[in-house]
Amino acid sequence: MKGRGGPISLYVHIPFCELKCAYCDFNSYAGLEELMGPYVDAVCREAALWSQAMGRLAVRTLFFGGGTPSLLPIPLMERLLGALGKHFHFLPGCEVTLEANPGTVGLQYLKGLAMLGFNRLSLGVQSFQDDELQALDRLHTARQAEEAFGWAREAGFRSINLDLIYGLPEQPLERWQATLERAIDLGPDHLSLYALTVEEGTKLAYQVARGLVPPPDDDAQAEMLEWSLERMAAAGYEHYEISNWARPGHRCQHNLAYWECRPYLGLGAGAHSCLPAGDGWVRFWNVYSPRRYIEALAASAGPPADVVAGHVPLSMPQVAGGEVVDLDGAMSEFLIMGLRLSEGVSLEEFRRRFGRELLEAFAGPVTELSDLGLVEERDGRLRLTRRGLLLANEVFVRLL
């Protein structure tokens, strides 16, 4: 397979939280603040291992996710960024994003982030209704979210995303409309709008299973999405991915690397990576426990010889597991991820990457989905229709 060399995207996982939110199934932990220093040291060691194994890789995007990365004090953030700069080559114009919870940041902290080189901020607002925030176990208020946005602008951030969640149990359309209108009024450069899902092992799943709260209503969520599509377009936002809208020039370049199946490397507990391997790619993930992650890297004397020799990096000390994705799997993933984008999948790019014709490789399911009015081929691209957008999960299942 050709055309997958060049720069990577780099992800850093910060697993610390003040409180685990009701809906959250991410690798995050409350009450481990004493591990912040040792954890940062471990991430620095992991960065050094990759540098020793693969050289000083060029990086086009850097993304700090969590957890709540904004809980990390500025001195620790500075130490971590210094190590990353030593072991990776950050290209000019590199997008550098930090996820933050509104209640954890102040003006001076945000100014500190900007001085360290962060140029994009993603605020986990989720709702502008205080009772909804409480139901989700969010610790901030709507007013604090607005204050955090204002401070971010004052600190110099010119690219700010707001995360919002719709389709909460028994949430009427009017409540969601009020939240989105309040977000639009602030003037963010990017908005991520996510339908609430019930993930196994979360507090919300426990509540739904025991009848304490009703499950999200699929029809209500579809109605909210349809309204949001019209409202966001009227507000001048470009809908470029199923759940993401941006002002011109403000698409999230880091997330585009995932959707376009470009290589990325994840550092930190539970972080996932995907790198080229043969005709497909290798996907692997680190140990999830922050303590075990710290211990694994503390005991490491250097990268394994097989990794230095260019073999699949599953023997790295912090790696918990992985899988090699063959050509057929890579083609399927490329198609599914590409269909998340409003532009869809370029037939020419598919041919260039895989040496196959997309409409031949997936003739059966594409014909079936086209007959159902869920996908369309136009101007050399295969994309979801409006109906397909509303039934995207059904489309993706048929392409697996």
PDB file of C-alpha atoms in Angstrom, residues 19-23 132-140:
ATOM      1  CA  LEU A  19     -15.016  13.142  39.217  1.00  0.00           C
ATOM      2  CA  LYS A  20     -15.976  10.398  36.794  1.00  0.00           C
ATOM      3  CA  CYS A  21     -18.934  11.652  34.738  1.00  0.00           C
ATOM      4  CA  ALA A  22     -22.066   9.515  34.559  1.00  0.00           C
ATOM      5  CA  TYR A  23     -21.778   8.801  30.813  1.00  0.00           C
ATOM      6  CA  GLU A 132     -28.533  18.766  32.946  1.00  0.00           C
ATOM      7  CA  LEU A 133     -24.921  19.334  33.937  1.00  0.00           C
ATOM      8  CA  GLN A 134     -25.706  18.016  37.411  1.00  0.00           C
ATOM      9  CA  ALA A 135     -27.418  14.947  35.969  1.00  0.00           C
ATOM     10  CA  LEU A 136     -24.293  14.248  33.895  1.00  0.00           C
ATOM     11  CA  ASP A 137     -22.085  14.694  37.006  1.00  0.00           C
ATOM     12  CA  ARG A 138     -20.342  17.688  35.459  1.00  0.00           C
ATOM     13  CA  LEU A 139     -18.789  19.933  38.112  1.00  0.00           C
ATOM     14  CA  HIS A 140     -19.081  23.265  36.292  1.00  0.00           C
TER      15      HIS A 140
END
